[in-house]
mmCIF file of C-alpha atoms and ligand atoms in Angstrom:
data_model
loop_
_atom_site.group_PDB
_atom_site.id
_atom_site.type_symbol
_atom_site.label_atom_id
_atom_site.label_comp_id
_atom_site.label_asym_id
_atom_site.label_seq_id
_atom_site.Cartn_x
_atom_site.Cartn_y
_atom_site.Cartn_z
ATOM 1 C CA MET A 1 0.000 0.000 0.000
ATOM 2 C CA PRO A 2 1.462 3.397 -0.961
ATOM 3 C CA THR A 3 1.676 5.935 1.833
ATOM 4 C CA ILE A 4 2.098 9.691 1.797
ATOM 5 C CA ARG A 5 4.447 11.145 4.385
ATOM 6 C CA PRO A 6 3.334 14.691 5.249
ATOM 7 C CA LEU A 7 5.910 17.375 4.408
ATOM 8 C CA TYR A 8 4.035 20.680 4.678
ATOM 9 C CA THR A 9 0.716 21.195 6.427
ATOM 10 C CA GLU A 10 -2.145 23.336 5.177
ATOM 11 C CA ALA A 11 -1.236 25.981 7.753
ATOM 12 C CA GLN A 12 2.428 26.080 6.723
ATOM 13 C CA ILE A 13 1.478 26.398 3.061
ATOM 14 C CA ALA A 14 -1.031 29.177 3.777
ATOM 15 C CA HIS A 15 1.487 31.120 5.847
ATOM 16 C CA ARG A 16 4.205 30.894 3.196
ATOM 17 C CA ILE A 17 1.844 31.916 0.399
ATOM 18 C CA LYS A 18 0.856 35.072 2.299
ATOM 19 C CA GLU A 19 4.546 35.994 2.444
ATOM 20 C CA LEU A 20 5.014 35.323 -1.277
ATOM 21 C CA GLY A 21 1.926 37.363 -2.151
ATOM 22 C CA ALA A 22 3.136 40.355 -0.155
ATOM 23 C CA GLN A 23 6.578 40.155 -1.785
ATOM 24 C CA ILE A 24 5.090 39.937 -5.285
ATOM 25 C CA ARG A 25 2.957 43.028 -4.725
ATOM 26 C CA LYS A 26 5.908 44.930 -3.238
ATOM 27 C CA ASP A 27 8.092 44.113 -6.260
ATOM 28 C CA HIS A 28 5.452 45.316 -8.737
ATOM 29 C CA GLY A 29 4.380 48.558 -7.052
ATOM 30 C CA ASP A 30 0.794 49.456 -7.993
ATOM 31 C CA ALA A 31 0.977 47.839 -11.430
ATOM 32 C CA PRO A 32 -1.587 45.284 -12.584
ATOM 33 C CA ILE A 33 -0.125 41.770 -12.672
ATOM 34 C CA THR A 34 -1.002 38.913 -15.004
ATOM 35 C CA PHE A 35 -0.654 35.561 -13.269
ATOM 36 C CA ILE A 36 -0.085 32.672 -15.653
ATOM 37 C CA GLY A 37 -0.936 29.355 -14.029
ATOM 38 C CA VAL A 38 0.653 26.240 -15.496
ATOM 39 C CA LEU A 39 -2.009 23.521 -15.577
ATOM 40 C CA LYS A 40 -2.837 21.355 -13.957
ATOM 41 C CA GLY A 41 -0.442 21.230 -11.015
ATOM 42 C CA SER A 42 -0.496 24.926 -10.096
ATOM 43 C CA PHE A 43 -4.257 25.391 -9.862
ATOM 44 C CA MET A 44 -4.479 25.291 -6.082
ATOM 45 C CA PHE A 45 -1.353 27.366 -5.511
ATOM 46 C CA LEU A 46 -2.536 29.934 -8.056
ATOM 47 C CA ALA A 47 -5.933 30.208 -6.380
ATOM 48 C CA ASP A 48 -4.385 30.894 -2.989
ATOM 49 C CA LEU A 49 -1.551 33.053 -4.318
ATOM 50 C CA VAL A 50 -3.771 35.525 -6.191
ATOM 51 C CA ARG A 51 -5.843 35.986 -3.038
ATOM 52 C CA ALA A 52 -2.656 36.928 -1.197
ATOM 53 C CA VAL A 53 -1.830 39.706 -3.689
ATOM 54 C CA ASP A 54 -3.567 43.060 -3.251
ATOM 55 C CA GLY A 55 -4.501 45.272 -6.193
ATOM 56 C CA ASP A 56 -5.219 44.567 -9.832
ATOM 57 C CA ALA A 57 -4.547 41.098 -11.196
ATOM 58 C CA THR A 58 -5.609 39.059 -14.197
ATOM 59 C CA ILE A 59 -5.402 35.290 -14.561
ATOM 60 C CA GLU A 60 -4.321 33.212 -17.532
ATOM 61 C CA PHE A 61 -3.629 29.523 -17.945
ATOM 62 C CA LEU A 62 -1.100 27.514 -19.893
ATOM 63 C CA GLY A 63 -1.641 23.804 -20.362
ATOM 64 C CA VAL A 64 1.534 21.740 -20.285
ATOM 65 C CA ALA A 65 2.175 18.007 -20.264
ATOM 66 C CA SER A 66 5.636 16.717 -19.454
ATOM 67 C CA TYR A 67 5.405 13.682 -17.191
ATOM 68 C CA HIS A 68 2.826 11.448 -18.843
ATOM 69 C CA GLY A 69 1.749 9.834 -15.585
ATOM 70 C CA GLY A 70 5.130 8.681 -14.243
ATOM 71 C CA THR A 71 7.500 10.015 -11.622
ATOM 72 C CA HIS A 72 10.366 10.956 -13.967
ATOM 73 C CA SER A 73 10.526 13.867 -16.391
ATOM 74 C CA SER A 74 10.327 12.911 -20.042
ATOM 75 C CA GLY A 75 12.150 16.131 -20.946
ATOM 76 C CA VAL A 76 9.543 16.709 -23.634
ATOM 77 C CA VAL A 77 7.297 19.710 -23.056
ATOM 78 C CA GLN A 78 3.986 19.665 -24.840
ATOM 79 C CA ILE A 79 1.668 22.696 -24.861
ATOM 80 C CA THR A 80 -1.870 21.430 -24.441
ATOM 81 C CA GLN A 81 -3.483 24.869 -24.002
ATOM 82 C CA ASP A 82 -2.100 28.285 -24.957
ATOM 83 C CA LEU A 83 -2.878 31.695 -23.399
ATOM 84 C CA ARG A 84 -6.149 33.293 -24.434
ATOM 85 C CA SER A 85 -4.823 36.896 -24.224
ATOM 86 C CA SER A 86 -1.766 38.851 -25.285
ATOM 87 C CA ILE A 87 0.834 39.491 -22.578
ATOM 88 C CA GLU A 88 2.625 42.204 -24.553
ATOM 89 C CA GLY A 89 3.567 45.114 -22.288
ATOM 90 C CA ARG A 90 2.198 43.418 -19.177
ATOM 91 C CA HIS A 91 3.866 42.486 -15.907
ATOM 92 C CA CYS A 92 3.589 38.705 -15.709
ATOM 93 C CA VAL A 93 4.210 36.082 -13.054
ATOM 94 C CA LEU A 94 4.434 32.506 -14.270
ATOM 95 C CA VAL A 95 3.025 30.237 -11.563
ATOM 96 C CA GLU A 96 4.300 26.643 -11.317
ATOM 97 C CA ASP A 97 3.750 23.890 -8.785
ATOM 98 C CA ILE A 98 7.336 22.638 -8.781
ATOM 99 C CA VAL A 99 10.607 23.197 -10.628
ATOM 100 C CA ASP A 100 12.525 19.939 -10.893
ATOM 101 C CA THR A 101 14.881 19.481 -13.885
ATOM 102 C CA GLY A 102 13.947 23.016 -14.969
ATOM 103 C CA LEU A 103 13.213 21.863 -18.512
ATOM 104 C CA THR A 104 9.552 22.861 -18.407
ATOM 105 C CA MET A 105 10.231 26.298 -16.943
ATOM 106 C CA ASP A 106 13.096 26.969 -19.344
ATOM 107 C CA TYR A 107 10.873 26.114 -22.298
ATOM 108 C CA LEU A 108 7.968 28.222 -21.043
ATOM 109 C CA LEU A 109 10.126 31.257 -20.275
ATOM 110 C CA ARG A 110 11.593 31.224 -23.788
ATOM 111 C CA MET A 111 8.142 30.842 -25.291
ATOM 112 C CA LEU A 112 6.696 33.737 -23.262
ATOM 113 C CA GLU A 113 9.659 36.150 -23.487
ATOM 114 C CA VAL A 114 9.250 36.492 -27.259
ATOM 115 C CA ARG A 115 5.686 37.731 -26.712
ATOM 116 C CA GLY A 116 7.042 40.970 -25.228
ATOM 117 C CA PRO A 117 5.871 41.096 -21.591
ATOM 118 C CA LYS A 118 6.998 44.179 -19.646
ATOM 119 C CA SER A 119 8.375 41.819 -17.019
ATOM 120 C CA LEU A 120 8.256 38.078 -16.506
ATOM 121 C CA ARG A 121 8.928 36.559 -13.113
ATOM 122 C CA VAL A 122 8.564 33.016 -11.814
ATOM 123 C CA ALA A 123 6.693 31.811 -8.735
ATOM 124 C CA SER A 124 6.956 28.146 -7.831
ATOM 125 C CA LEU A 125 5.447 26.602 -4.746
ATOM 126 C CA LEU A 126 8.247 24.034 -4.595
ATOM 127 C CA ASP A 127 11.829 24.041 -5.775
ATOM 128 C CA LYS A 128 13.794 20.782 -6.157
ATOM 129 C CA PRO A 129 17.252 22.160 -7.096
ATOM 130 C CA GLU A 130 19.187 18.852 -6.747
ATOM 131 C CA ASN A 131 17.691 17.539 -9.952
ATOM 132 C CA ARG A 132 18.314 20.596 -12.158
ATOM 133 C CA GLU A 133 19.400 19.976 -15.746
ATOM 134 C CA VAL A 134 19.127 23.582 -16.945
ATOM 135 C CA GLU A 135 19.607 26.732 -14.932
ATOM 136 C CA VAL A 136 16.369 28.624 -14.403
ATOM 137 C CA ARG A 137 15.604 31.495 -12.098
ATOM 138 C CA VAL A 138 12.852 31.076 -9.524
ATOM 139 C CA ASP A 139 12.019 34.564 -8.254
ATOM 140 C CA TYR A 140 9.493 33.402 -5.673
ATOM 141 C CA ALA A 141 9.964 29.905 -4.249
ATOM 142 C CA GLY A 142 7.624 28.610 -1.562
ATOM 143 C CA PHE A 143 9.734 25.758 -0.209
ATOM 144 C CA THR A 144 13.000 24.147 -1.287
ATOM 145 C CA ILE A 145 12.740 20.371 -1.019
ATOM 146 C CA PRO A 146 15.082 17.373 -1.423
ATOM 147 C CA ASN A 147 14.921 15.128 -4.475
ATOM 148 C CA GLU A 148 11.789 13.175 -3.532
ATOM 149 C CA PHE A 149 8.515 12.758 -5.378
ATOM 150 C CA VAL A 150 5.784 14.809 -3.744
ATOM 151 C CA VAL A 151 2.026 14.874 -4.189
ATOM 152 C CA GLY A 152 -0.923 16.860 -2.881
ATOM 153 C CA TYR A 153 -2.046 20.486 -2.999
ATOM 154 C CA GLY A 154 -2.428 20.273 -6.784
ATOM 155 C CA LEU A 155 0.451 17.873 -7.474
ATOM 156 C CA ASP A 156 -0.479 14.454 -8.804
ATOM 157 C CA LEU A 157 0.710 10.983 -9.527
ATOM 158 C CA GLY A 158 -1.286 9.568 -12.425
ATOM 159 C CA GLU A 159 -3.907 12.319 -11.818
ATOM 160 C CA LEU A 160 -4.479 11.213 -8.209
ATOM 161 C CA TYR A 161 -3.758 13.087 -4.955
ATOM 162 C CA ARG A 162 -4.243 16.608 -6.355
ATOM 163 C CA ASN A 163 -7.057 17.162 -3.866
ATOM 164 C CA LEU A 164 -4.975 16.554 -0.747
ATOM 165 C CA PRO A 165 -4.872 19.814 1.228
ATOM 166 C CA PHE A 166 -1.253 19.211 2.302
ATOM 167 C CA ILE A 167 2.008 18.296 0.521
ATOM 168 C CA GLY A 168 3.552 14.892 1.170
ATOM 169 C CA VAL A 169 6.221 12.512 -0.109
ATOM 170 C CA TYR A 170 4.830 9.598 -2.094
ATOM 171 C CA GLN A 171 6.149 6.277 -0.797
ATOM 172 C CA PRO A 172 5.249 3.328 -3.006
HETATM 173 P P1 LIG B 201 10.688 19.819 -14.726
HETATM 174 O O1 LIG B 201 10.485 20.114 -16.166
HETATM 175 O O2 LIG B 201 11.228 20.990 -13.931
HETATM 176 O O3 LIG B 201 11.524 18.575 -14.532
HETATM 177 O O4 LIG B 201 9.326 19.377 -14.120
HETATM 178 C C1 LIG B 201 8.269 20.203 -13.997
HETATM 179 C C2 LIG B 201 6.996 19.412 -13.841
HETATM 180 O O5 LIG B 201 7.221 18.045 -13.474
HETATM 181 C C3 LIG B 201 6.178 20.007 -12.724
HETATM 182 O O6 LIG B 201 5.361 21.037 -13.177
HETATM 183 C C4 LIG B 201 5.402 18.802 -12.245
HETATM 184 O O7 LIG B 201 4.233 18.658 -13.009
HETATM 185 C C5 LIG B 201 6.302 17.636 -12.498
HETATM 186 N N1 LIG B 201 7.037 17.233 -11.280
HETATM 187 C C6 LIG B 201 8.349 17.407 -10.991
HETATM 188 N N2 LIG B 201 8.645 16.937 -9.773
HETATM 189 C C7 LIG B 201 7.481 16.472 -9.260
HETATM 190 C C8 LIG B 201 7.128 15.874 -7.996
HETATM 191 O O8 LIG B 201 7.933 15.662 -7.076
HETATM 192 N N3 LIG B 201 5.818 15.544 -7.860
HETATM 193 C C9 LIG B 201 4.882 15.743 -8.818
HETATM 194 N N4 LIG B 201 3.634 15.360 -8.560
HETATM 195 N N5 LIG B 201 5.174 16.289 -10.009
HETATM 196 C C10 LIG B 201 6.463 16.656 -10.223
#
């Protein structure tokens, strides 16, 4: 029977997201911010993060598939849903659940930069730097974690566990 060893509680996540939200607003002054959530993993983080940011914000989604149901990155990034609006001239924050090898983020940043945003920063709930294959900047990282496979709070394994309110390590 697989078990999930709790890593961060709901309360710890909520507290950290409030800090990230305040920092994001501070860094952008009064400017409107476009938050770009990377589906599906970031949906819960995005929902809580935007509520922790005061002032004007708009929400966009990017659909990306990279894992195909396993626990190891395929290194192939597939766009399953593009943005519905232009980001030209806008301050943007790309919102990810986790940066692991960095391949997904690297690909997305290149793809978005050419669309001419005024600024483009990265918020990731989790950062797993041990496994990095390409250098990517994470401007706002919730928690830095060791190289273990985590689920919950939006993160899945084979589409399961996204609904867990906490983050835990999957133990097969
Ligand atoms: P990267 O391209 O940085 O290797 O991986 C990014 C994507 O892989 C994340 O958006 C996430 O969907 C998935 N991923 C990486 N590590 C984990 C993990 O520990 N747990 C889960 N559920 N997904 C992960």
